[in-house]
Amino acid sequence: MPAIYPNNFEQKIGFDRIRQMLSANCLSEIGREKVEAIAFLTRYDDILHQTGLVNEFLIILRTSDQFPTNHFYDMRQALRKIKIEGTYLEVVELFNLRRSLETVRAIVNFFKGDNGERFPLLKALSGDVILFDEVLKQIDQLLNKQGAIKDNASPELQHIRSQLFSLQGSISKKMQTILRHLMTEGIVDEDTTVAIRDGRPVIPVVAANKKKLNGIVHDESATGKTAFIEPAEIVELNNRLRELENAEKREIIRILIQFSDALRPSADDLLISYDFMGEIDFVRSKALFARQFECIKPDIRNEPRFEWYHARHPLLMQALKRENREVVPLTIRFDDDQRILLISGPNAGGKSVCLKTVGLIQYMLQCGLLVPVVEGSKTGIFKSIFIDIGDEQSIDNDLSTYSSHLMNMKFFVQHCNRHSLVLIDEFGTGTEPMLGGAIAEAVLNKLNQLGTYGVITTHYTNLKHFGSSQQGIVNGAMLYDAHHMRPLFQLLIGEPGSSFAFEIARKIGLPEGILQEATEKLGKEHIDYDKSLREIVRDKQYWENKRQRIRKVEKNLDTLSDEYQTELQMTRKQRKEIVEAAKKEARQIIDDANRLVEKTIREIRENQAEKEITRSIRKKLVEQKEVISRIDPEKEEIILKRMEQLRQKELNRGKKKQQPPLKTGVPVQAQVIFAPGDQIRFKANGAIGEIIDIDKSKIVVALGNLITATTPDKIEPIGSNEAKRAEQVKRMQPKADSLQRTNDLLNKKLNFSTEIDVRGIRAEEALSIIQSFIDDAIMVRSKNLRILHGKGYGILKEVIRNYLKSEPLVKSFGDEHIQFGGSGITLVELDV
């Protein structure tokens, strides 16, 4: 059974133009021959292998510019030629042999090391290739870098060329001497130069003076006014030069024969190397095609079914791109319950394009090419693909249009099975509609019984009814904008489509009376059925759009809810962290001030309070105070008090004794007795402190890390419980700067967007932006992120995902749902 029908199948679906593009991508004739030899594959392993090779090379094209692509010369004919004894490679063939073998060696070396692990299928191709290092070494001994035979290729050649160079120099000097003499005699003009005729140097002489120069006339000008004469003095020298040149040629041929004789046993192995080079060229051409049309390797199954997302016809993509338009992608699924898709809709609405897209993409895949669908697509394998499209009428075979269709239907029902894919355009047309529709329905029923898969386009109402009632057949409609009267080129699976015949006729201006008469002849029932089809499609499209909008809103609400919950938890946690940080900062400032004050007092004491030194020290202290005040002006007064307190404490250090309880100067009935360790409160500001020392009429009080001196009339005793409560209230009051930092962080959270768009940005810049984006997300504890990078060639996506792999707080990442951007968007989940 033939796998492809009819013979011009490739022309019908457009694969012949795909071949032309692949051939144009090739670097060698070997690669182009392999493109011409592309054949439909049916073995699962072969398809996996071929698409795997192309997919690996596509990665090379996207990630490396180091792959060798120079000097892909086809040397097979030259190698086959030298298999005959006595033949030899020409110098230019030898030069091309060297350069192409160097290319083969560079390709094999490319797949060593890490590249061999990354591209195992391509590395396996080079497994049996011999590098012929010895052959390259021998060629290097014969040729220079420019591809000419070296002087020292043999001792004899070196001797001959040495004589040649010497003789050429002598002839040149002799000719210049003769030319100067002729100029002196006036026989030739002053600007006359030596010319070459038949490989011999001659002097151009005016015809009137040619008898004044003894020699051989080799040529004359077209007008006969100039004769080209070889002087008699150098004729013998030129003859000798010619003999040496012939000897040089003979020696070069001898060298080439000698080399070819040595190369002859290796000719077959060399042919294997060139077949490898051609295979690499062939795979590269398919990878270039895949990169141009954004093709991928889908999930390939060993069964006759497929599920394609955003499939695109490559030839249509190319045509629309020239017009700055985009192709409308096709999403389609075939399985056991949905094997035959019956597409209906208006003319020029895209039915035939949909059919050709299915046929071309499946054929491309089974020819070892990657296909223009998106990630997540699945595809199977068919043993045969048959097509009936276009006008096949033939005068030679006495076939009408309908007869040719019937011949195709006969072939289909005879050869189709559950592993076949049939493509039928305008099913049943070409004859009387009632009869053609009945035959078409019977053929469709037979194909369905055989378990065949297929895409069929039609306008016939009876086929739409039949498809709605049969298991395995599903109707599909090409959508049409009835309001603007234009096709949308979108496929809606599940409902039949209207042909919009009356609407299109009304749009182009057909008289309303004719349309009314046609309605009466057709019958209201049929008109109502077609109208119902349009309303069903319209309503389904409306509710589908509504569902998509609701789904998007719900997703946004879920995202906002998660963000608010995360922000609330983060705010509680960071409030505690900010308060602790503020306390630590305040303690550090006070400790630094304490050390400065103690150092100042120590210097005053050591210098016995001399006025000048004291004044100098105080000046330094004031300067330091200004520095501290710039850091936190609110602490200036506290620091100055602390300095004074420590100075007084240091002056009285030696006088301290155990003091009896101090009596205040108030009346006896109101007298309060203070002692070290009592908790007190300042009457003026309510500050709470502890008495640590009593010195005459002064009471030394510790206020946290500060120490101050006061008098009994300015303080009052309090209980220990009241002191503890006051301390708790004090700890709960955050610093002003801490509150400011909290507010700044909250503002950052409120303004942070969980989505970033880096499409059209270079990889290095985009990576820097993504790093800052991830850092900000971690700071504000945003867990779920979206990165829009587009699809393109996948380079930007790969760079971003490599960075995400290295970020420890990235919990997971992957593609967005196919309906919301697919592989053009990366979803990121952070572990925060």
PDB file of N, CA, C and O in Angstrom, residues 474-526:
ATOM      1  N   VAL A 474     -16.553  14.797  14.400  1.00  0.00           N
ATOM      2  CA  VAL A 474     -16.870  16.038  15.112  1.00  0.00           C
ATOM      3  C   VAL A 474     -16.940  17.177  14.112  1.00  0.00           C
ATOM      4  O   VAL A 474     -16.148  17.248  13.166  1.00  0.00           O
ATOM      5  N   ASN A 475     -17.934  18.028  14.273  1.00  0.00           N
ATOM      6  CA  ASN A 475     -18.072  19.193  13.415  1.00  0.00           C
ATOM      7  C   ASN A 475     -17.143  20.313  13.870  1.00  0.00           C
ATOM      8  O   ASN A 475     -16.802  20.421  15.057  1.00  0.00           O
ATOM      9  N   GLY A 476     -16.746  21.132  12.933  1.00  0.00           N
ATOM     10  CA  GLY A 476     -15.944  22.307  13.238  1.00  0.00           C
ATOM     11  C   GLY A 476     -16.383  23.458  12.357  1.00  0.00           C
ATOM     12  O   GLY A 476     -16.830  23.251  11.221  1.00  0.00           O
ATOM     13  N   ALA A 477     -16.258  24.670  12.889  1.00  0.00           N
ATOM     14  CA  ALA A 477     -16.706  25.840  12.146  1.00  0.00           C
ATOM     15  C   ALA A 477     -15.578  26.849  12.045  1.00  0.00           C
ATOM     16  O   ALA A 477     -14.869  27.101  13.024  1.00  0.00           O
ATOM     17  N   MET A 478     -15.414  27.414  10.865  1.00  0.00           N
ATOM     18  CA  MET A 478     -14.518  28.547  10.689  1.00  0.00           C
ATOM     19  C   MET A 478     -15.308  29.806  11.019  1.00  0.00           C
ATOM     20  O   MET A 478     -16.327  30.102  10.385  1.00  0.00           O
ATOM     21  N   LEU A 479     -14.875  30.542  12.045  1.00  0.00           N
ATOM     22  CA  LEU A 479     -15.637  31.667  12.551  1.00  0.00           C
ATOM     23  C   LEU A 479     -15.660  32.813  11.546  1.00  0.00           C
ATOM     24  O   LEU A 479     -14.706  33.031  10.792  1.00  0.00           O
ATOM     25  N   TYR A 480     -16.794  33.552  11.598  1.00  0.00           N
ATOM     26  CA  TYR A 480     -17.014  34.652  10.653  1.00  0.00           C
ATOM     27  C   TYR A 480     -17.650  35.804  11.415  1.00  0.00           C
ATOM     28  O   TYR A 480     -18.582  35.615  12.204  1.00  0.00           O
ATOM     29  N   ASP A 481     -17.113  37.007  11.225  1.00  0.00           N
ATOM     30  CA  ASP A 481     -17.653  38.204  11.875  1.00  0.00           C
ATOM     31  C   ASP A 481     -18.820  38.714  11.030  1.00  0.00           C
ATOM     32  O   ASP A 481     -18.626  39.397  10.026  1.00  0.00           O
ATOM     33  N   ALA A 482     -20.041  38.353  11.469  1.00  0.00           N
ATOM     34  CA  ALA A 482     -21.215  38.723  10.676  1.00  0.00           C
ATOM     35  C   ALA A 482     -21.471  40.223  10.718  1.00  0.00           C
ATOM     36  O   ALA A 482     -22.089  40.777   9.805  1.00  0.00           O
ATOM     37  N   HIS A 483     -21.020  40.891  11.783  1.00  0.00           N
ATOM     38  CA  HIS A 483     -21.248  42.326  11.894  1.00  0.00           C
ATOM     39  C   HIS A 483     -20.415  43.100  10.878  1.00  0.00           C
ATOM     40  O   HIS A 483     -20.911  43.985  10.181  1.00  0.00           O
ATOM     41  N   HIS A 484     -19.126  42.746  10.788  1.00  0.00           N
ATOM     42  CA  HIS A 484     -18.234  43.426   9.849  1.00  0.00           C
ATOM     43  C   HIS A 484     -18.098  42.670   8.530  1.00  0.00           C
ATOM     44  O   HIS A 484     -17.368  43.117   7.638  1.00  0.00           O
ATOM     45  N   MET A 485     -18.732  41.491   8.456  1.00  0.00           N
ATOM     46  CA  MET A 485     -18.712  40.679   7.240  1.00  0.00           C
ATOM     47  C   MET A 485     -17.285  40.357   6.795  1.00  0.00           C
ATOM     48  O   MET A 485     -16.863  40.656   5.679  1.00  0.00           O
ATOM     49  N   ARG A 486     -16.543  39.749   7.685  1.00  0.00           N
ATOM     50  CA  ARG A 486     -15.181  39.350   7.344  1.00  0.00           C
ATOM     51  C   ARG A 486     -14.839  38.061   8.089  1.00  0.00           C
ATOM     52  O   ARG A 486     -15.286  37.843   9.224  1.00  0.00           O
ATOM     53  N   PRO A 487     -14.048  37.172   7.472  1.00  0.00           N
ATOM     54  CA  PRO A 487     -13.663  35.920   8.148  1.00  0.00           C
ATOM     55  C   PRO A 487     -12.655  36.198   9.260  1.00  0.00           C
ATOM     56  O   PRO A 487     -11.846  37.122   9.162  1.00  0.00           O
ATOM     57  N   LEU A 488     -12.706  35.367  10.318  1.00  0.00           N
ATOM     58  CA  LEU A 488     -11.776  35.505  11.444  1.00  0.00           C
ATOM     59  C   LEU A 488     -10.652  34.471  11.378  1.00  0.00           C
ATOM     60  O   LEU A 488      -9.693  34.570  12.152  1.00  0.00           O
ATOM     61  N   PHE A 489     -10.785  33.476  10.501  1.00  0.00           N
ATOM     62  CA  PHE A 489      -9.778  32.421  10.309  1.00  0.00           C
ATOM     63  C   PHE A 489      -9.510  31.653  11.604  1.00  0.00           C
ATOM     64  O   PHE A 489      -8.408  31.173  11.833  1.00  0.00           O
ATOM     65  N   GLN A 490     -10.530  31.550  12.468  1.00  0.00           N
ATOM     66  CA  GLN A 490     -10.410  30.798  13.718  1.00  0.00           C
ATOM     67  C   GLN A 490     -11.284  29.555  13.648  1.00  0.00           C
ATOM     68  O   GLN A 490     -12.431  29.624  13.207  1.00  0.00           O
ATOM     69  N   LEU A 491     -10.730  28.430  14.114  1.00  0.00           N
ATOM     70  CA  LEU A 491     -11.455  27.166  14.082  1.00  0.00           C
ATOM     71  C   LEU A 491     -12.132  26.933  15.426  1.00  0.00           C
ATOM     72  O   LEU A 491     -11.481  26.958  16.466  1.00  0.00           O
ATOM     73  N   LEU A 492     -13.443  26.710  15.389  1.00  0.00           N
ATOM     74  CA  LEU A 492     -14.214  26.374  16.582  1.00  0.00           C
ATOM     75  C   LEU A 492     -14.682  24.935  16.435  1.00  0.00           C
ATOM     76  O   LEU A 492     -15.494  24.623  15.554  1.00  0.00           O
ATOM     77  N   ILE A 493     -14.196  24.054  17.283  1.00  0.00           N
ATOM     78  CA  ILE A 493     -14.529  22.632  17.195  1.00  0.00           C
ATOM     79  C   ILE A 493     -15.725  22.331  18.085  1.00  0.00           C
ATOM     80  O   ILE A 493     -15.783  22.775  19.231  1.00  0.00           O
ATOM     81  N   GLY A 494     -16.681  21.574  17.538  1.00  0.00           N
ATOM     82  CA  GLY A 494     -17.840  21.152  18.319  1.00  0.00           C
ATOM     83  C   GLY A 494     -19.161  21.535  17.698  1.00  0.00           C
ATOM     84  O   GLY A 494     -20.191  20.943  18.017  1.00  0.00           O
ATOM     85  N   GLU A 495     -19.146  22.529  16.824  1.00  0.00           N
ATOM     86  CA  GLU A 495     -20.381  22.977  16.173  1.00  0.00           C
ATOM     87  C   GLU A 495     -20.137  23.146  14.676  1.00  0.00           C
ATOM     88  O   GLU A 495     -19.050  23.556  14.266  1.00  0.00           O
ATOM     89  N   PRO A 496     -21.144  22.847  13.842  1.00  0.00           N
ATOM     90  CA  PRO A 496     -20.988  23.099  12.402  1.00  0.00           C
ATOM     91  C   PRO A 496     -21.053  24.593  12.121  1.00  0.00           C
ATOM     92  O   PRO A 496     -21.570  25.374  12.916  1.00  0.00           O
ATOM     93  N   GLY A 497     -20.528  24.996  10.974  1.00  0.00           N
ATOM     94  CA  GLY A 497     -20.500  26.407  10.616  1.00  0.00           C
ATOM     95  C   GLY A 497     -21.466  26.736   9.509  1.00  0.00           C
ATOM     96  O   GLY A 497     -21.852  25.880   8.701  1.00  0.00           O
ATOM     97  N   SER A 498     -21.859  27.988   9.468  1.00  0.00           N
ATOM     98  CA  SER A 498     -22.729  28.469   8.396  1.00  0.00           C
ATOM     99  C   SER A 498     -21.879  28.949   7.226  1.00  0.00           C
ATOM    100  O   SER A 498     -20.765  29.443   7.409  1.00  0.00           O
ATOM    101  N   SER A 499     -22.443  28.812   6.010  1.00  0.00           N
ATOM    102  CA  SER A 499     -21.728  29.286   4.831  1.00  0.00           C
ATOM    103  C   SER A 499     -21.905  30.788   4.612  1.00  0.00           C
ATOM    104  O   SER A 499     -21.201  31.371   3.791  1.00  0.00           O
ATOM    105  N   PHE A 500     -22.856  31.400   5.332  1.00  0.00           N
ATOM    106  CA  PHE A 500     -23.104  32.841   5.230  1.00  0.00           C
ATOM    107  C   PHE A 500     -23.339  33.263   3.767  1.00  0.00           C
ATOM    108  O   PHE A 500     -22.936  34.345   3.351  1.00  0.00           O
ATOM    109  N   ALA A 501     -24.005  32.382   3.021  1.00  0.00           N
ATOM    110  CA  ALA A 501     -24.184  32.661   1.591  1.00  0.00           C
ATOM    111  C   ALA A 501     -25.041  33.903   1.379  1.00  0.00           C
ATOM    112  O   ALA A 501     -24.713  34.775   0.561  1.00  0.00           O
ATOM    113  N   PHE A 502     -26.173  34.005   2.099  1.00  0.00           N
ATOM    114  CA  PHE A 502     -27.068  35.144   1.897  1.00  0.00           C
ATOM    115  C   PHE A 502     -26.418  36.440   2.390  1.00  0.00           C
ATOM    116  O   PHE A 502     -26.585  37.494   1.770  1.00  0.00           O
ATOM    117  N   GLU A 503     -25.687  36.367   3.494  1.00  0.00           N
ATOM    118  CA  GLU A 503     -25.045  37.568   4.031  1.00  0.00           C
ATOM    119  C   GLU A 503     -23.966  38.088   3.082  1.00  0.00           C
ATOM    120  O   GLU A 503     -23.838  39.305   2.856  1.00  0.00           O
ATOM    121  N   ILE A 504     -23.185  37.163   2.529  1.00  0.00           N
ATOM    122  CA  ILE A 504     -22.123  37.580   1.605  1.00  0.00           C
ATOM    123  C   ILE A 504     -22.735  38.148   0.329  1.00  0.00           C
ATOM    124  O   ILE A 504     -22.263  39.162  -0.209  1.00  0.00           O
ATOM    125  N   ALA A 505     -23.816  37.495  -0.151  1.00  0.00           N
ATOM    126  CA  ALA A 505     -24.486  37.998  -1.359  1.00  0.00           C
ATOM    127  C   ALA A 505     -25.050  39.402  -1.116  1.00  0.00           C
ATOM    128  O   ALA A 505     -24.989  40.273  -1.983  1.00  0.00           O
ATOM    129  N   ARG A 506     -25.626  39.603   0.075  1.00  0.00           N
ATOM    130  CA  ARG A 506     -26.171  40.924   0.405  1.00  0.00           C
ATOM    131  C   ARG A 506     -25.052  41.957   0.520  1.00  0.00           C
ATOM    132  O   ARG A 506     -25.230  43.118   0.126  1.00  0.00           O
ATOM    133  N   LYS A 507     -23.894  41.558   1.023  1.00  0.00           N
ATOM    134  CA  LYS A 507     -22.780  42.501   1.169  1.00  0.00           C
ATOM    135  C   LYS A 507     -22.269  42.980  -0.185  1.00  0.00           C
ATOM    136  O   LYS A 507     -21.943  44.165  -0.371  1.00  0.00           O
ATOM    137  N   ILE A 508     -22.178  42.062  -1.152  1.00  0.00           N
ATOM    138  CA  ILE A 508     -21.626  42.461  -2.449  1.00  0.00           C
ATOM    139  C   ILE A 508     -22.663  43.177  -3.315  1.00  0.00           C
ATOM    140  O   ILE A 508     -22.347  43.593  -4.428  1.00  0.00           O
ATOM    141  N   GLY A 509     -23.905  43.294  -2.810  1.00  0.00           N
ATOM    142  CA  GLY A 509     -24.887  44.126  -3.501  1.00  0.00           C
ATOM    143  C   GLY A 509     -25.864  43.396  -4.393  1.00  0.00           C
ATOM    144  O   GLY A 509     -26.498  44.018  -5.260  1.00  0.00           O
ATOM    145  N   LEU A 510     -26.032  42.095  -4.213  1.00  0.00           N
ATOM    146  CA  LEU A 510     -27.026  41.367  -5.011  1.00  0.00           C
ATOM    147  C   LEU A 510     -28.411  41.909  -4.653  1.00  0.00           C
ATOM    148  O   LEU A 510     -28.724  42.103  -3.473  1.00  0.00           O
ATOM    149  N   PRO A 511     -29.277  42.161  -5.633  1.00  0.00           N
ATOM    150  CA  PRO A 511     -30.588  42.755  -5.358  1.00  0.00           C
ATOM    151  C   PRO A 511     -31.369  41.981  -4.312  1.00  0.00           C
ATOM    152  O   PRO A 511     -31.379  40.739  -4.306  1.00  0.00           O
ATOM    153  N   GLU A 512     -32.054  42.722  -3.433  1.00  0.00           N
ATOM    154  CA  GLU A 512     -32.786  42.107  -2.332  1.00  0.00           C
ATOM    155  C   GLU A 512     -33.927  41.246  -2.848  1.00  0.00           C
ATOM    156  O   GLU A 512     -34.295  40.231  -2.231  1.00  0.00           O
ATOM    157  N   GLY A 513     -34.483  41.631  -3.993  1.00  0.00           N
ATOM    158  CA  GLY A 513     -35.570  40.833  -4.554  1.00  0.00           C
ATOM    159  C   GLY A 513     -35.113  39.430  -4.914  1.00  0.00           C
ATOM    160  O   GLY A 513     -35.844  38.451  -4.708  1.00  0.00           O
ATOM    161  N   ILE A 514     -33.927  39.327  -5.461  1.00  0.00           N
ATOM    162  CA  ILE A 514     -33.386  38.007  -5.811  1.00  0.00           C
ATOM    163  C   ILE A 514     -33.175  37.181  -4.552  1.00  0.00           C
ATOM    164  O   ILE A 514     -33.476  35.987  -4.504  1.00  0.00           O
ATOM    165  N   LEU A 515     -32.624  37.820  -3.495  1.00  0.00           N
ATOM    166  CA  LEU A 515     -32.389  37.105  -2.241  1.00  0.00           C
ATOM    167  C   LEU A 515     -33.694  36.646  -1.616  1.00  0.00           C
ATOM    168  O   LEU A 515     -33.780  35.534  -1.070  1.00  0.00           O
ATOM    169  N   GLN A 516     -34.740  37.471  -1.718  1.00  0.00           N
ATOM    170  CA  GLN A 516     -36.023  37.091  -1.157  1.00  0.00           C
ATOM    171  C   GLN A 516     -36.614  35.903  -1.909  1.00  0.00           C
ATOM    172  O   GLN A 516     -37.159  34.963  -1.315  1.00  0.00           O
ATOM    173  N   GLU A 517     -36.476  35.937  -3.241  1.00  0.00           N
ATOM    174  CA  GLU A 517     -36.976  34.822  -4.043  1.00  0.00           C
ATOM    175  C   GLU A 517     -36.213  33.538  -3.727  1.00  0.00           C
ATOM    176  O   GLU A 517     -36.808  32.452  -3.632  1.00  0.00           O
ATOM    177  N   ALA A 518     -34.900  33.660  -3.546  1.00  0.00           N
ATOM    178  CA  ALA A 518     -34.093  32.489  -3.199  1.00  0.00           C
ATOM    179  C   ALA A 518     -34.515  31.931  -1.851  1.00  0.00           C
ATOM    180  O   ALA A 518     -34.557  30.706  -1.651  1.00  0.00           O
ATOM    181  N   THR A 519     -34.839  32.801  -0.905  1.00  0.00           N
ATOM    182  CA  THR A 519     -35.298  32.343   0.414  1.00  0.00           C
ATOM    183  C   THR A 519     -36.587  31.554   0.285  1.00  0.00           C
ATOM    184  O   THR A 519     -36.761  30.498   0.917  1.00  0.00           O
ATOM    185  N   GLU A 520     -37.500  32.039  -0.528  1.00  0.00           N
ATOM    186  CA  GLU A 520     -38.777  31.332  -0.707  1.00  0.00           C
ATOM    187  C   GLU A 520     -38.577  29.978  -1.373  1.00  0.00           C
ATOM    188  O   GLU A 520     -39.221  28.996  -1.017  1.00  0.00           O
ATOM    189  N   LYS A 521     -37.671  29.923  -2.353  1.00  0.00           N
ATOM    190  CA  LYS A 521     -37.428  28.659  -3.051  1.00  0.00           C
ATOM    191  C   LYS A 521     -36.753  27.641  -2.134  1.00  0.00           C
ATOM    192  O   LYS A 521     -37.029  26.447  -2.200  1.00  0.00           O
ATOM    193  N   LEU A 522     -35.831  28.140  -1.291  1.00  0.00           N
ATOM    194  CA  LEU A 522     -35.085  27.229  -0.411  1.00  0.00           C
ATOM    195  C   LEU A 522     -35.943  26.716   0.719  1.00  0.00           C
ATOM    196  O   LEU A 522     -35.813  25.560   1.144  1.00  0.00           O
ATOM    197  N   GLY A 523     -36.832  27.560   1.193  1.00  0.00           N
ATOM    198  CA  GLY A 523     -37.683  27.137   2.292  1.00  0.00           C
ATOM    199  C   GLY A 523     -37.226  27.739   3.608  1.00  0.00           C
ATOM    200  O   GLY A 523     -36.032  27.821   3.895  1.00  0.00           O
ATOM    201  N   LYS A 524     -38.239  28.158   4.415  1.00  0.00           N
ATOM    202  CA  LYS A 524     -37.930  28.819   5.688  1.00  0.00           C
ATOM    203  C   LYS A 524     -37.198  27.889   6.649  1.00  0.00           C
ATOM    204  O   LYS A 524     -36.346  28.312   7.441  1.00  0.00           O
ATOM    205  N   GLU A 525     -37.485  26.606   6.572  1.00  0.00           N
ATOM    206  CA  GLU A 525     -36.855  25.649   7.497  1.00  0.00           C
ATOM    207  C   GLU A 525     -35.339  25.624   7.325  1.00  0.00           C
ATOM    208  O   GLU A 525     -34.578  25.654   8.299  1.00  0.00           O
ATOM    209  N   HIS A 526     -34.897  25.587   6.080  1.00  0.00           N
ATOM    210  CA  HIS A 526     -33.449  25.553   5.818  1.00  0.00           C
ATOM    211  C   HIS A 526     -32.794  26.873   6.209  1.00  0.00           C
ATOM    212  O   HIS A 526     -31.696  26.894   6.780  1.00  0.00           O
TER     213      HIS A 526
END
